[in-house]
Short mmCIF file of C-alpha atoms and ligand atoms in Angstrom, two decimals:
data_model
loop_
_atom_site.label_atom_id
_atom_site.label_comp_id
_atom_site.label_asym_id
_atom_site.label_seq_id
_atom_site.Cartn_x
_atom_site.Cartn_y
_atom_site.Cartn_z
CA MET A 1103 46.96 -80.74 -2.59
CA ALA A 1104 44.04 -78.72 -1.20
CA THR A 1105 45.20 -75.71 0.79
CA LYS A 1106 45.63 -76.49 4.47
CA TYR A 1107 44.76 -73.91 7.09
CA ILE A 1108 46.71 -73.58 10.32
CA PHE A 1109 45.47 -71.30 13.08
CA VAL A 1110 47.71 -69.96 15.80
CA THR A 1111 45.97 -68.71 18.94
CA GLY A 1112 47.44 -67.49 22.19
CA GLY A 1113 46.58 -68.02 25.83
CA VAL A 1114 47.57 -66.96 29.37
CA ALA A 1115 49.33 -63.73 28.35
CA SER A 1116 50.00 -61.58 25.35
CA SER A 1117 53.47 -60.96 23.90
CA LEU A 1118 54.45 -64.64 24.02
CA GLY A 1119 55.72 -64.51 20.46
CA LYS A 1120 52.85 -65.88 18.38
CA GLY A 1121 54.21 -63.97 15.40
CA ILE A 1122 57.61 -65.59 15.74
CA ILE A 1123 56.15 -69.08 16.20
CA SER A 1124 53.90 -68.58 13.16
CA SER A 1125 56.82 -67.26 11.09
CA SER A 1126 59.05 -70.11 12.25
CA LEU A 1127 56.50 -72.74 11.28
CA GLY A 1128 56.05 -70.96 7.95
CA LYS A 1129 59.80 -71.00 7.44
CA LEU A 1130 60.10 -74.72 8.19
CA LEU A 1131 57.25 -75.68 5.86
CA GLN A 1132 58.67 -73.43 3.17
CA ALA A 1133 62.11 -75.00 3.66
CA ARG A 1134 60.47 -78.35 2.93
CA GLY A 1135 59.38 -77.00 -0.43
CA TYR A 1136 55.80 -76.05 0.38
CA ARG A 1137 54.21 -72.78 -0.67
CA VAL A 1138 53.29 -70.91 2.48
CA THR A 1139 51.76 -67.59 3.47
CA ASN A 1140 51.21 -66.10 6.90
CA GLN A 1141 48.24 -63.98 7.86
CA LYS A 1142 47.47 -61.86 10.92
CA LEU A 1143 43.96 -61.15 12.16
CA ASP A 1144 43.84 -58.26 14.62
CA PRO A 1145 40.83 -57.97 16.91
CA TYR A 1146 41.00 -54.18 17.35
CA ILE A 1147 38.53 -51.74 15.81
CA ASN A 1148 40.99 -49.54 13.91
CA VAL A 1149 40.52 -50.27 10.20
CA ASP A 1150 44.29 -50.58 9.90
CA PRO A 1151 47.18 -49.71 12.21
CA GLY A 1152 48.08 -46.66 10.11
CA THR A 1153 46.45 -44.31 12.57
CA LEU A 1154 47.99 -45.90 15.66
CA ASN A 1155 50.75 -44.18 17.57
CA PRO A 1156 53.80 -46.48 17.48
CA TYR A 1157 53.76 -46.45 21.29
CA GLU A 1158 50.41 -48.27 21.14
CA HIS A 1159 51.25 -51.16 18.91
CA GLY A 1160 54.84 -50.84 17.75
CA GLU A 1161 55.90 -49.94 14.26
CA CYS A 1162 53.46 -49.65 11.39
CA TYR A 1163 54.68 -51.94 8.65
CA VAL A 1164 53.95 -51.22 4.99
CA THR A 1165 53.39 -53.84 2.30
CA VAL A 1166 54.42 -53.41 -1.35
CA ASP A 1167 50.78 -52.80 -2.30
CA GLY A 1168 50.62 -49.88 0.10
CA HIS A 1169 48.82 -51.40 3.07
CA GLU A 1170 49.64 -50.07 6.52
CA ALA A 1171 49.96 -53.29 8.47
CA ASP A 1172 50.72 -54.94 11.78
CA LEU A 1173 54.41 -55.40 12.48
CA ASP A 1174 54.03 -59.19 12.47
CA LEU A 1175 53.89 -58.99 8.68
CA GLY A 1176 57.46 -57.76 8.92
CA HIS A 1177 58.42 -60.97 10.72
CA TYR A 1178 56.65 -63.03 8.07
CA GLU A 1179 58.57 -61.31 5.28
CA ARG A 1180 61.90 -61.41 7.08
CA PHE A 1181 61.59 -65.10 7.92
CA LEU A 1182 60.05 -66.36 4.69
CA ASN A 1183 61.73 -63.94 2.29
CA VAL A 1184 58.40 -63.44 0.49
CA ARG A 1185 56.17 -60.43 0.00
CA THR A 1186 52.88 -60.01 1.86
CA THR A 1187 49.95 -57.86 0.78
CA LYS A 1188 46.86 -56.22 2.17
CA ALA A 1189 45.16 -59.64 2.31
CA ASN A 1190 47.69 -60.80 4.90
CA ASN A 1191 46.45 -58.47 7.64
CA VAL A 1192 42.84 -57.86 8.54
CA THR A 1193 41.43 -56.08 11.58
CA SER A 1194 37.98 -56.20 13.18
CA GLY A 1195 37.58 -52.64 12.00
CA ARG A 1196 37.93 -53.71 8.37
CA ILE A 1197 35.70 -56.77 8.85
CA TYR A 1198 32.93 -54.68 10.40
CA MET A 1199 33.37 -51.90 7.83
CA ASN A 1200 32.98 -54.36 4.96
CA VAL A 1201 29.85 -55.86 6.51
CA ILE A 1202 28.34 -52.47 7.37
CA ASN A 1203 29.05 -51.13 3.87
CA ARG A 1204 27.23 -54.11 2.40
CA GLU A 1205 24.35 -53.59 4.79
CA ARG A 1206 24.07 -49.95 3.63
CA ARG A 1207 24.02 -51.14 0.02
CA GLY A 1208 21.11 -53.39 0.86
CA ASP A 1209 23.02 -56.62 0.20
CA PHE A 1210 21.41 -58.45 3.11
CA LEU A 1211 17.89 -58.12 1.70
CA GLY A 1212 16.13 -57.07 4.88
CA LYS A 1213 17.80 -59.65 7.13
CA THR A 1214 19.06 -58.83 10.63
CA VAL A 1215 22.85 -58.46 10.35
CA GLN A 1216 24.57 -60.32 13.18
CA VAL A 1217 27.99 -61.34 14.48
CA ILE A 1218 27.07 -64.92 13.63
CA PRO A 1219 26.81 -65.52 10.71
CA HIS A 1220 27.65 -62.21 9.02
CA ILE A 1221 30.81 -61.16 10.84
CA THR A 1222 32.10 -64.72 11.07
CA ASP A 1223 31.36 -65.25 7.35
CA GLU A 1224 33.37 -62.14 6.52
CA ILE A 1225 36.24 -63.38 8.72
CA LYS A 1226 36.19 -66.77 6.99
CA ARG A 1227 36.05 -65.11 3.58
CA ASN A 1228 39.18 -63.16 4.44
CA ILE A 1229 40.99 -66.30 5.54
CA LYS A 1230 39.92 -68.44 2.60
CA GLN A 1231 40.65 -65.79 -0.01
CA LEU A 1232 44.35 -66.48 0.49
CA GLY A 1233 43.85 -70.21 -0.05
CA ASN A 1234 41.52 -69.60 -2.98
CA THR A 1235 44.30 -67.92 -4.96
CA GLY A 1236 45.68 -71.42 -5.48
CA ASN A 1237 49.11 -70.04 -4.65
CA TYR A 1238 49.56 -71.72 -1.29
CA ASP A 1239 49.77 -75.19 0.20
CA PHE A 1240 49.54 -73.74 3.70
CA VAL A 1241 47.87 -70.61 5.03
CA ILE A 1242 49.00 -69.89 8.58
CA THR A 1243 46.60 -67.50 10.29
CA GLU A 1244 47.64 -65.92 13.54
CA ILE A 1245 44.87 -64.55 15.72
CA GLY A 1246 45.89 -61.48 17.69
CA GLY A 1247 45.14 -61.08 21.38
CA VAL A 1248 44.49 -63.78 23.96
CA VAL A 1249 41.78 -66.45 24.04
CA GLY A 1250 39.04 -65.32 26.40
CA ASP A 1251 39.17 -61.68 25.26
CA ILE A 1252 35.75 -60.41 24.24
CA GLU A 1253 37.23 -59.08 20.99
CA SER A 1254 38.63 -62.39 19.86
CA LEU A 1255 35.40 -64.39 20.24
CA PRO A 1256 34.19 -64.02 16.61
CA TYR A 1257 37.61 -65.17 15.39
CA ILE A 1258 37.65 -68.30 17.52
CA GLU A 1259 34.11 -69.00 16.40
CA SER A 1260 35.27 -68.67 12.79
CA VAL A 1261 38.06 -71.16 13.48
CA ARG A 1262 35.51 -73.55 14.96
CA GLN A 1263 33.32 -73.24 11.88
CA MET A 1264 36.20 -73.70 9.46
CA ARG A 1265 37.27 -76.85 11.25
CA TRP A 1266 33.74 -78.14 11.13
CA GLU A 1267 33.53 -77.39 7.40
CA MET A 1268 36.98 -78.60 6.41
CA GLY A 1269 37.84 -81.28 8.93
CA ARG A 1270 41.35 -82.53 8.34
CA ASP A 1271 42.38 -79.54 6.25
CA CYS A 1272 42.41 -77.30 9.32
CA LEU A 1273 44.37 -77.40 12.53
CA CYS A 1274 44.86 -75.24 15.58
CA ILE A 1275 48.08 -74.49 17.41
CA HIS A 1276 47.70 -72.85 20.79
CA LEU A 1277 50.61 -70.96 22.32
CA THR A 1278 50.62 -70.60 26.11
CA TYR A 1279 52.95 -69.70 28.92
CA VAL A 1280 54.26 -72.04 31.58
CA PRO A 1281 55.60 -70.04 34.52
CA PHE A 1282 58.27 -71.32 36.88
CA LEU A 1283 57.63 -70.67 40.56
CA SER A 1284 61.06 -70.43 42.09
CA ALA A 1285 59.76 -70.68 45.68
CA ALA A 1286 58.16 -74.02 44.83
CA GLY A 1287 60.92 -74.92 42.36
CA GLU A 1288 58.21 -75.98 39.92
CA LEU A 1289 56.81 -75.35 36.48
CA LYS A 1290 53.13 -74.50 36.67
CA THR A 1291 50.88 -75.91 33.98
CA LYS A 1292 47.56 -74.78 35.47
CA PRO A 1293 47.35 -71.50 33.48
CA THR A 1294 47.82 -73.56 30.31
CA GLN A 1295 45.08 -75.98 31.33
CA HIS A 1296 42.75 -73.06 32.00
CA SER A 1297 43.44 -71.37 28.74
CA VAL A 1298 42.91 -74.60 26.81
CA ARG A 1299 39.65 -75.07 28.66
CA GLU A 1300 38.63 -71.55 27.61
CA LEU A 1301 39.37 -72.46 24.00
CA GLN A 1302 37.40 -75.72 24.36
CA GLN A 1303 34.48 -73.80 25.80
CA GLU A 1304 34.50 -71.71 22.65
CA GLY A 1305 34.33 -74.93 20.66
CA VAL A 1306 37.93 -75.40 19.59
CA GLN A 1307 40.14 -78.27 20.70
CA PRO A 1308 43.76 -77.35 19.97
CA ASP A 1309 45.75 -80.00 18.11
CA ILE A 1310 49.18 -78.78 19.12
CA LEU A 1311 50.33 -76.81 22.16
CA VAL A 1312 53.44 -74.68 22.14
CA LEU A 1313 54.58 -73.90 25.66
CA ARG A 1314 56.57 -70.75 26.10
CA THR A 1315 58.87 -71.17 29.08
CA GLU A 1316 62.03 -69.89 30.72
CA HIS A 1317 62.90 -73.35 32.08
CA PRO A 1318 63.00 -76.68 30.26
CA ILE A 1319 59.65 -78.47 30.34
CA THR A 1320 60.10 -81.68 32.31
CA PRO A 1321 58.70 -84.96 30.92
CA GLU A 1322 56.19 -84.96 33.80
CA ALA A 1323 54.94 -81.47 32.97
CA ARG A 1324 54.68 -82.44 29.32
CA LYS A 1325 52.66 -85.53 30.17
CA LYS A 1326 50.39 -83.59 32.47
CA VAL A 1327 49.69 -80.95 29.83
CA ALA A 1328 49.02 -83.63 27.19
CA LEU A 1329 46.63 -85.52 29.45
CA PHE A 1330 44.68 -82.59 30.84
CA CYS A 1331 44.57 -80.61 27.62
CA ASN A 1332 43.60 -83.59 25.53
CA VAL A 1333 46.48 -83.53 23.04
CA GLU A 1334 48.94 -86.23 22.03
CA ALA A 1335 52.26 -86.23 23.91
CA ASP A 1336 54.35 -85.42 20.83
CA CYS A 1337 52.06 -82.45 20.17
CA VAL A 1338 53.32 -80.63 23.24
CA ILE A 1339 56.15 -78.44 21.99
CA GLU A 1340 58.56 -76.53 24.17
CA SER A 1341 59.48 -73.00 23.21
CA ALA A 1342 62.22 -71.93 25.59
CA ASP A 1343 63.47 -68.34 25.63
CA ALA A 1344 65.99 -67.78 22.88
CA LYS A 1345 68.76 -65.19 22.63
CA SER A 1346 67.59 -64.25 19.17
CA ILE A 1347 64.26 -64.64 17.41
CA TYR A 1348 66.17 -66.15 14.49
CA GLU A 1349 67.01 -69.22 16.59
CA VAL A 1350 63.34 -70.07 16.98
CA PRO A 1351 62.79 -71.85 13.63
CA VAL A 1352 65.73 -74.13 14.34
CA ARG A 1353 64.49 -74.87 17.83
CA MET A 1354 61.00 -75.58 16.49
CA GLN A 1355 62.58 -77.94 13.98
CA ARG A 1356 64.38 -79.75 16.79
CA GLU A 1357 61.14 -79.94 18.76
CA GLY A 1358 59.44 -81.40 15.71
CA LEU A 1359 56.77 -78.74 15.22
CA ASP A 1360 56.77 -79.05 11.43
CA THR A 1361 56.78 -82.84 11.69
CA VAL A 1362 53.69 -83.04 13.90
CA VAL A 1363 51.89 -80.46 11.78
CA LEU A 1364 52.43 -82.56 8.66
CA LYS A 1365 51.43 -85.75 10.47
CA LYS A 1366 48.23 -84.12 11.69
CA PHE A 1367 47.37 -83.32 8.08
CA GLY A 1368 48.04 -86.91 7.10
CA ILE A 1369 51.18 -85.95 5.14
CA ASN A 1370 54.20 -88.16 5.58
CA PRO A 1371 56.94 -85.92 7.05
CA GLU A 1372 59.61 -88.33 5.78
CA GLU A 1373 58.83 -87.31 2.21
CA THR A 1374 60.40 -83.89 2.59
CA HIS A 1375 63.23 -82.38 4.56
CA ALA A 1376 63.49 -78.78 5.77
CA ASP A 1377 66.65 -77.45 4.21
CA MET A 1378 67.79 -74.78 6.66
CA ARG A 1379 71.40 -74.55 5.48
CA GLU A 1380 71.30 -70.92 4.36
CA TRP A 1381 69.40 -69.94 7.47
CA ASN A 1382 71.90 -71.71 9.68
CA GLU A 1383 74.77 -69.97 7.91
CA PHE A 1384 73.23 -66.64 8.87
CA LEU A 1385 72.71 -67.82 12.46
CA HIS A 1386 76.29 -68.99 12.64
CA LYS A 1387 77.58 -65.65 11.40
CA MET A 1388 75.39 -63.81 13.87
CA GLU A 1389 76.39 -65.95 16.82
CA THR A 1390 80.11 -66.12 16.15
CA ALA A 1391 80.71 -62.45 15.40
CA THR A 1392 82.65 -60.91 18.27
CA GLU A 1393 83.82 -57.56 16.95
CA GLU A 1394 81.20 -54.89 17.45
CA VAL A 1395 79.76 -52.26 15.19
CA ARG A 1396 78.24 -49.46 17.23
CA ILE A 1397 75.21 -47.77 15.75
CA ALA A 1398 73.18 -44.92 17.20
CA LEU A 1399 69.52 -44.83 16.19
CA VAL A 1400 68.21 -41.31 16.73
CA GLY A 1401 64.44 -41.30 17.03
CA LYS A 1402 61.51 -40.16 19.12
CA TYR A 1403 59.93 -43.49 19.98
CA VAL A 1404 62.98 -45.09 21.56
CA ARG A 1405 61.18 -46.05 24.77
CA LEU A 1406 59.42 -48.82 22.89
CA PRO A 1407 61.99 -50.68 20.78
CA ASP A 1408 59.16 -52.32 18.80
CA ALA A 1409 58.51 -48.90 17.27
CA TYR A 1410 61.67 -49.40 15.19
CA LYS A 1411 61.37 -53.15 14.71
CA SER A 1412 62.16 -53.35 11.00
CA ILE A 1413 65.10 -50.95 11.27
CA THR A 1414 66.58 -52.89 14.17
CA GLU A 1415 66.17 -56.20 12.36
CA SER A 1416 67.67 -54.77 9.15
CA LEU A 1417 70.71 -53.62 11.15
CA ILE A 1418 70.98 -57.10 12.69
CA HIS A 1419 70.87 -58.76 9.24
CA ALA A 1420 73.45 -56.38 7.79
CA SER A 1421 75.78 -56.65 10.79
CA ALA A 1422 75.75 -60.44 10.64
CA TYR A 1423 76.37 -60.23 6.90
CA ASN A 1424 79.46 -58.13 7.67
CA ASP A 1425 80.55 -60.51 10.46
CA ARG A 1426 79.91 -57.95 13.15
CA LYS A 1427 77.95 -57.99 16.34
CA LEU A 1428 75.49 -55.12 16.44
CA ARG A 1429 75.66 -52.81 19.41
CA LEU A 1430 72.66 -50.59 18.96
CA GLU A 1431 71.94 -47.59 21.11
CA LEU A 1432 68.54 -45.96 20.82
CA ILE A 1433 68.89 -42.23 21.42
CA LEU A 1434 65.87 -40.09 22.22
CA SER A 1435 66.03 -37.19 19.78
CA ASP A 1436 64.02 -34.95 22.12
CA ASP A 1437 67.03 -34.83 24.44
CA LEU A 1438 69.70 -34.02 21.83
CA THR A 1439 71.13 -30.50 21.74
CA GLU A 1440 74.18 -28.78 20.23
CA GLU A 1441 75.69 -28.94 23.71
CA ASN A 1442 75.29 -32.63 24.45
CA VAL A 1443 75.43 -34.12 20.97
CA ALA A 1444 79.13 -34.93 21.10
CA ALA A 1445 78.78 -36.68 24.43
CA LYS A 1446 75.80 -38.71 23.20
CA LEU A 1447 76.99 -39.61 19.72
CA ASP A 1448 80.73 -39.99 20.15
CA GLY A 1449 81.89 -43.54 20.11
CA HIS A 1450 79.36 -44.62 17.51
CA ASP A 1451 80.53 -45.92 14.16
CA GLY A 1452 77.35 -44.97 12.36
CA ILE A 1453 74.26 -42.85 12.93
CA LEU A 1454 70.78 -43.66 11.71
CA ILE A 1455 68.17 -40.92 11.69
CA ALA A 1456 64.76 -42.48 12.06
CA PRO A 1457 61.45 -41.80 10.34
CA GLY A 1458 58.67 -39.98 12.16
CA PHE A 1459 55.66 -37.72 11.92
CA GLY A 1460 55.27 -34.33 13.57
CA GLU A 1461 57.48 -31.88 15.36
CA ARG A 1462 58.51 -33.67 18.54
CA GLY A 1463 62.15 -34.61 18.49
CA MET A 1464 62.85 -32.92 15.17
CA TYR A 1465 65.40 -30.44 16.49
CA GLY A 1466 67.49 -33.24 17.98
CA LYS A 1467 67.47 -35.03 14.63
CA ILE A 1468 68.77 -31.88 12.91
CA VAL A 1469 71.54 -31.66 15.48
CA ALA A 1470 72.43 -35.31 14.87
CA ALA A 1471 72.42 -34.87 11.08
CA ARG A 1472 74.74 -31.89 11.33
CA TYR A 1473 77.04 -33.72 13.70
CA ALA A 1474 77.29 -36.71 11.40
CA ARG A 1475 77.85 -34.55 8.32
CA GLU A 1476 80.50 -32.31 9.89
CA ARG A 1477 82.37 -35.16 11.59
CA ASP A 1478 81.96 -37.38 8.55
CA ILE A 1479 80.35 -40.22 10.49
CA PRO A 1480 78.49 -42.65 8.20
CA CYS A 1481 74.85 -41.67 8.37
CA LEU A 1482 71.64 -43.10 6.97
CA GLY A 1483 68.49 -40.99 7.08
CA ILE A 1484 65.18 -42.72 6.48
CA CYS A 1485 62.05 -40.85 5.34
CA PHE A 1486 61.71 -38.02 7.87
CA GLY A 1487 65.39 -38.69 8.58
CA MET A 1488 66.18 -37.87 4.96
CA GLN A 1489 63.98 -34.78 5.12
CA VAL A 1490 65.86 -33.66 8.22
CA MET A 1491 69.17 -34.14 6.38
CA ALA A 1492 67.88 -31.87 3.61
CA ILE A 1493 66.68 -29.21 6.05
CA GLU A 1494 69.96 -29.29 7.96
CA PHE A 1495 71.92 -28.97 4.72
CA ALA A 1496 69.76 -26.06 3.53
CA ARG A 1497 70.19 -24.24 6.84
CA ASN A 1498 73.85 -24.79 7.51
CA VAL A 1499 75.38 -25.16 4.06
CA LEU A 1500 73.10 -23.15 1.77
CA GLY A 1501 72.58 -20.54 4.51
CA LEU A 1502 68.79 -20.70 4.35
CA LYS A 1503 68.26 -20.12 8.05
CA ASP A 1504 64.50 -20.64 7.91
CA ALA A 1505 64.57 -23.80 5.82
CA HIS A 1506 61.92 -26.17 7.10
CA THR A 1507 59.29 -28.70 6.18
CA ALA A 1508 55.77 -27.50 5.43
CA GLU A 1509 54.58 -30.27 7.75
CA ILE A 1510 55.84 -28.30 10.74
CA ASP A 1511 56.20 -24.71 9.54
CA PRO A 1512 53.87 -24.05 6.60
CA SER A 1513 54.65 -20.32 6.67
CA THR A 1514 58.41 -20.53 6.16
CA PRO A 1515 59.76 -18.91 2.96
CA ASP A 1516 62.07 -21.89 2.38
CA LYS A 1517 60.00 -25.03 2.31
CA VAL A 1518 62.70 -27.44 1.21
CA ILE A 1519 60.26 -30.20 2.15
CA ASP A 1520 56.73 -29.62 0.93
CA MET A 1521 53.62 -31.12 -0.62
CA MET A 1522 54.39 -31.26 -4.32
CA GLU A 1523 52.11 -30.88 -7.30
CA GLU A 1524 53.67 -33.98 -8.95
CA GLN A 1525 52.58 -36.11 -6.00
CA LYS A 1526 48.95 -35.78 -7.02
CA THR A 1527 49.52 -37.99 -10.02
CA VAL A 1528 50.71 -40.90 -7.90
CA LEU A 1529 48.54 -40.64 -4.80
CA ASP A 1530 45.61 -42.96 -4.35
CA LYS A 1531 42.34 -41.18 -4.84
CA GLY A 1532 41.39 -39.55 -1.58
CA GLY A 1533 44.58 -40.60 0.17
CA SER A 1534 47.18 -38.03 1.01
CA MET A 1535 50.13 -40.34 1.60
CA ARG A 1536 52.53 -41.93 -0.79
CA LEU A 1537 52.17 -45.55 0.36
CA GLY A 1538 53.69 -48.78 -0.90
CA ALA A 1539 56.29 -49.51 -3.55
CA TYR A 1540 57.33 -46.89 -6.09
CA ALA A 1541 59.98 -47.01 -8.77
CA CYS A 1542 63.23 -45.15 -8.32
CA GLU A 1543 65.80 -44.53 -11.03
CA LEU A 1544 69.37 -44.32 -9.83
CA ARG A 1545 71.76 -41.83 -11.32
CA ALA A 1546 74.82 -43.48 -12.83
CA GLY A 1547 78.08 -42.87 -11.04
CA THR A 1548 76.50 -42.17 -7.63
CA LYS A 1549 76.97 -44.12 -4.42
CA ALA A 1550 73.34 -45.17 -4.56
CA ALA A 1551 73.84 -46.73 -8.00
CA ALA A 1552 76.94 -48.56 -6.78
CA ILE A 1553 75.15 -49.83 -3.65
CA TYR A 1554 72.21 -51.31 -5.55
CA GLY A 1555 74.24 -52.33 -8.59
CA LYS A 1556 71.32 -51.57 -10.88
CA GLU A 1557 69.50 -48.67 -12.47
CA LEU A 1558 65.90 -49.21 -11.45
CA ILE A 1559 64.73 -50.19 -7.98
CA HIS A 1560 61.38 -50.34 -6.19
CA GLU A 1561 61.09 -49.30 -2.57
CA ARG A 1562 58.23 -48.78 -0.14
CA HIS A 1563 57.01 -45.39 0.96
CA ARG A 1564 54.91 -43.96 3.77
CA HIS A 1565 54.90 -40.19 3.85
CA ARG A 1566 53.06 -37.05 2.81
CA PHE A 1567 55.85 -34.57 2.20
CA GLU A 1568 58.56 -34.53 -0.45
CA PHE A 1569 61.88 -32.94 -1.24
CA ASN A 1570 61.10 -29.66 -3.04
CA ASN A 1571 62.71 -29.85 -6.46
CA GLN A 1572 62.96 -26.06 -6.68
CA TYR A 1573 66.01 -26.42 -4.45
CA LYS A 1574 67.52 -29.34 -6.32
CA GLN A 1575 70.07 -27.37 -8.33
CA ARG A 1576 71.32 -25.48 -5.30
CA PHE A 1577 71.68 -28.70 -3.34
CA GLU A 1578 73.60 -30.31 -6.18
CA ASP A 1579 75.88 -27.32 -6.68
CA ALA A 1580 76.73 -27.37 -2.97
CA GLY A 1581 77.58 -31.06 -2.82
CA MET A 1582 74.29 -32.86 -2.13
CA THR A 1583 73.34 -34.98 -5.12
CA VAL A 1584 69.85 -36.22 -5.82
CA SER A 1585 70.91 -39.72 -6.77
CA GLY A 1586 67.52 -41.40 -7.03
CA VAL A 1587 64.39 -40.06 -8.66
CA ASN A 1588 60.91 -41.43 -9.26
CA PRO A 1589 60.74 -41.77 -13.06
CA ASP A 1590 57.03 -40.92 -13.29
CA THR A 1591 57.08 -37.71 -11.28
CA GLY A 1592 60.67 -36.60 -10.90
CA LEU A 1593 60.24 -36.64 -7.10
CA ALA A 1594 63.52 -37.03 -5.23
CA GLU A 1595 63.96 -40.44 -3.61
CA ILE A 1596 67.60 -40.41 -2.52
CA ILE A 1597 70.04 -37.66 -1.59
CA GLU A 1598 73.73 -38.22 -0.93
CA SER A 1599 76.59 -35.99 0.03
CA ARG A 1600 79.55 -35.88 -2.33
CA ASP A 1601 81.76 -34.48 0.41
CA ASN A 1602 81.16 -37.26 2.91
CA ARG A 1603 82.27 -40.84 2.84
CA TRP A 1604 78.78 -42.16 3.48
CA TYR A 1605 75.96 -39.72 4.07
CA ILE A 1606 72.76 -40.90 2.42
CA GLY A 1607 69.12 -40.03 2.94
CA VAL A 1608 66.27 -42.04 1.44
CA GLN A 1609 62.67 -40.89 1.18
CA PHE A 1610 61.53 -44.53 1.23
CA HIS A 1611 61.79 -47.27 3.85
CA PRO A 1612 64.44 -49.84 2.92
CA GLU A 1613 63.94 -51.50 6.32
CA TYR A 1614 60.64 -53.04 5.22
CA SER A 1615 62.35 -55.22 2.66
CA SER A 1616 65.44 -56.53 4.43
CA THR A 1617 65.20 -60.26 5.12
CA VAL A 1618 67.41 -62.82 6.81
CA LEU A 1619 68.41 -64.40 3.53
CA ARG A 1620 68.53 -61.09 1.62
CA PRO A 1621 69.80 -58.30 3.86
CA HIS A 1622 69.10 -54.94 2.26
CA PRO A 1623 72.03 -53.47 0.26
CA LEU A 1624 71.67 -50.01 1.83
CA PHE A 1625 71.98 -51.48 5.32
CA ILE A 1626 74.82 -53.77 4.26
CA GLU A 1627 76.78 -50.82 2.87
CA PHE A 1628 75.89 -48.54 5.77
CA ILE A 1629 77.32 -51.09 8.21
CA LYS A 1630 80.34 -51.63 5.97
CA ALA A 1631 81.02 -47.88 5.95
CA ALA A 1632 80.58 -47.77 9.73
CA ILE A 1633 83.12 -50.56 10.15
CA GLU A 1634 85.62 -48.78 7.92
CA LYS A 1635 85.22 -45.53 9.78
N1 LIG B 2179 56.52 -36.77 8.32
C1 LIG B 2179 57.10 -37.00 7.05
C2 LIG B 2179 56.09 -36.98 5.90
O1 LIG B 2179 54.93 -37.18 6.09
C3 LIG B 2179 57.86 -38.30 7.05
C4 LIG B 2179 57.06 -39.47 7.46
C5 LIG B 2179 57.91 -40.67 7.79
O2 LIG B 2179 59.03 -40.54 8.24
N2 LIG B 2179 57.38 -41.88 7.61
O3 LIG B 2179 56.47 -36.73 4.79
#
């Protein structure tokens, strides 16, 4: 079957959950046996979200091939249990950069370079390159932003052109919002009608409408939307608020989203059936768990929970796996001191020290690491969290009072975290960060080896600084084992305390690879240790 392209656009407001709808549709098609990939096109000018402050756009997600990506790719991976790559996320910045680089090379042979056709051609090339791999039956492309934004115009135009070129192999799903006016006691469909009209003005007639709503869509409202927006009645899909994002695929299945999509492509939906048994088992575990596991996440971006999206979701997967209900408290590390740490962290079964760049909130993380180590509370440190664990250990156990990271104090005599010579062999040319998946060899007999149950693992990185191996022996002698090492460079990937029940720091980001059907072993065991506390 020729690859089919599905576009997901949004109207009325942002943050309606396009990423979740796209992932849910991907999941349902995949559960029917189709090969599916999800793509996100972001209309902003940044070349990738790597340079964005997490408060701007939520967490920066990292793919195995080392691409700093939009957090929606995290949803795609968690829902579909597949790996995405750089090709799955493209921004306007990258599109323009590619076109401008070609212009500088003289590729356009003296022609005027314009949004149409050059930018739209580059957009289409980026969409089709996924289909052209021959690896997918369906490519689901989500377009960031809201229809009517200046930035999204070239994308909608590209959708229009692709539909014109491919006809039945392309379809457009438009997600809108239907507000409920309590004073009038009515659902209002006018904003939806307007946003569909906007899309039509740009040349695209949506095939399917997904209506995000807090109240059930009445048959009258459904009929009205179908009539005025020019779609068939069964192509109006309700997406009511759900308690958990993981309920959405099942709701979409009940609403028949996958069925109408297949029908629109001329594929008989009766031929396949979406087998959601494993998914539903997870949902059941998550919904029926009553006993809580209380986790404190110590970080500096806690005011925007999206900044720790993958960590939060990994904790949710692992808690459900362990039949527990996650009670997560996000604790602002800037506010933590020796004086208030007991009051803030007591009552938690486990402590997670979050990643981060820069100095803000670091002191509070050190305080939290010490508290967890001395009270023997299960503790997982991720990336900067692991580095903080090492600094805390050097200061308070090895007695190196000035121990620090060169990132924050380059003049300290004891740079236990530093830029290492060995890094140069693995860094991309020009780049200064270790990005993407790297191998890690686990030392036999350690907790890390027991947790993974194998000797060689691959985990994703996103950092500049490393554990300084000059201190390795002293750490090991004092009870902190380096239990995972990159085989090519000898760089430390995992440290674990021999004197604690569960005190593990990882230089990589396990949270990027936890999925609903395959919760990550480190998170599973962290939650297990927290429960046993
Ligand atoms: N700031 C640290 C480094 O660059 C850690 C970064 C992170 O936590 N992702 O090494």
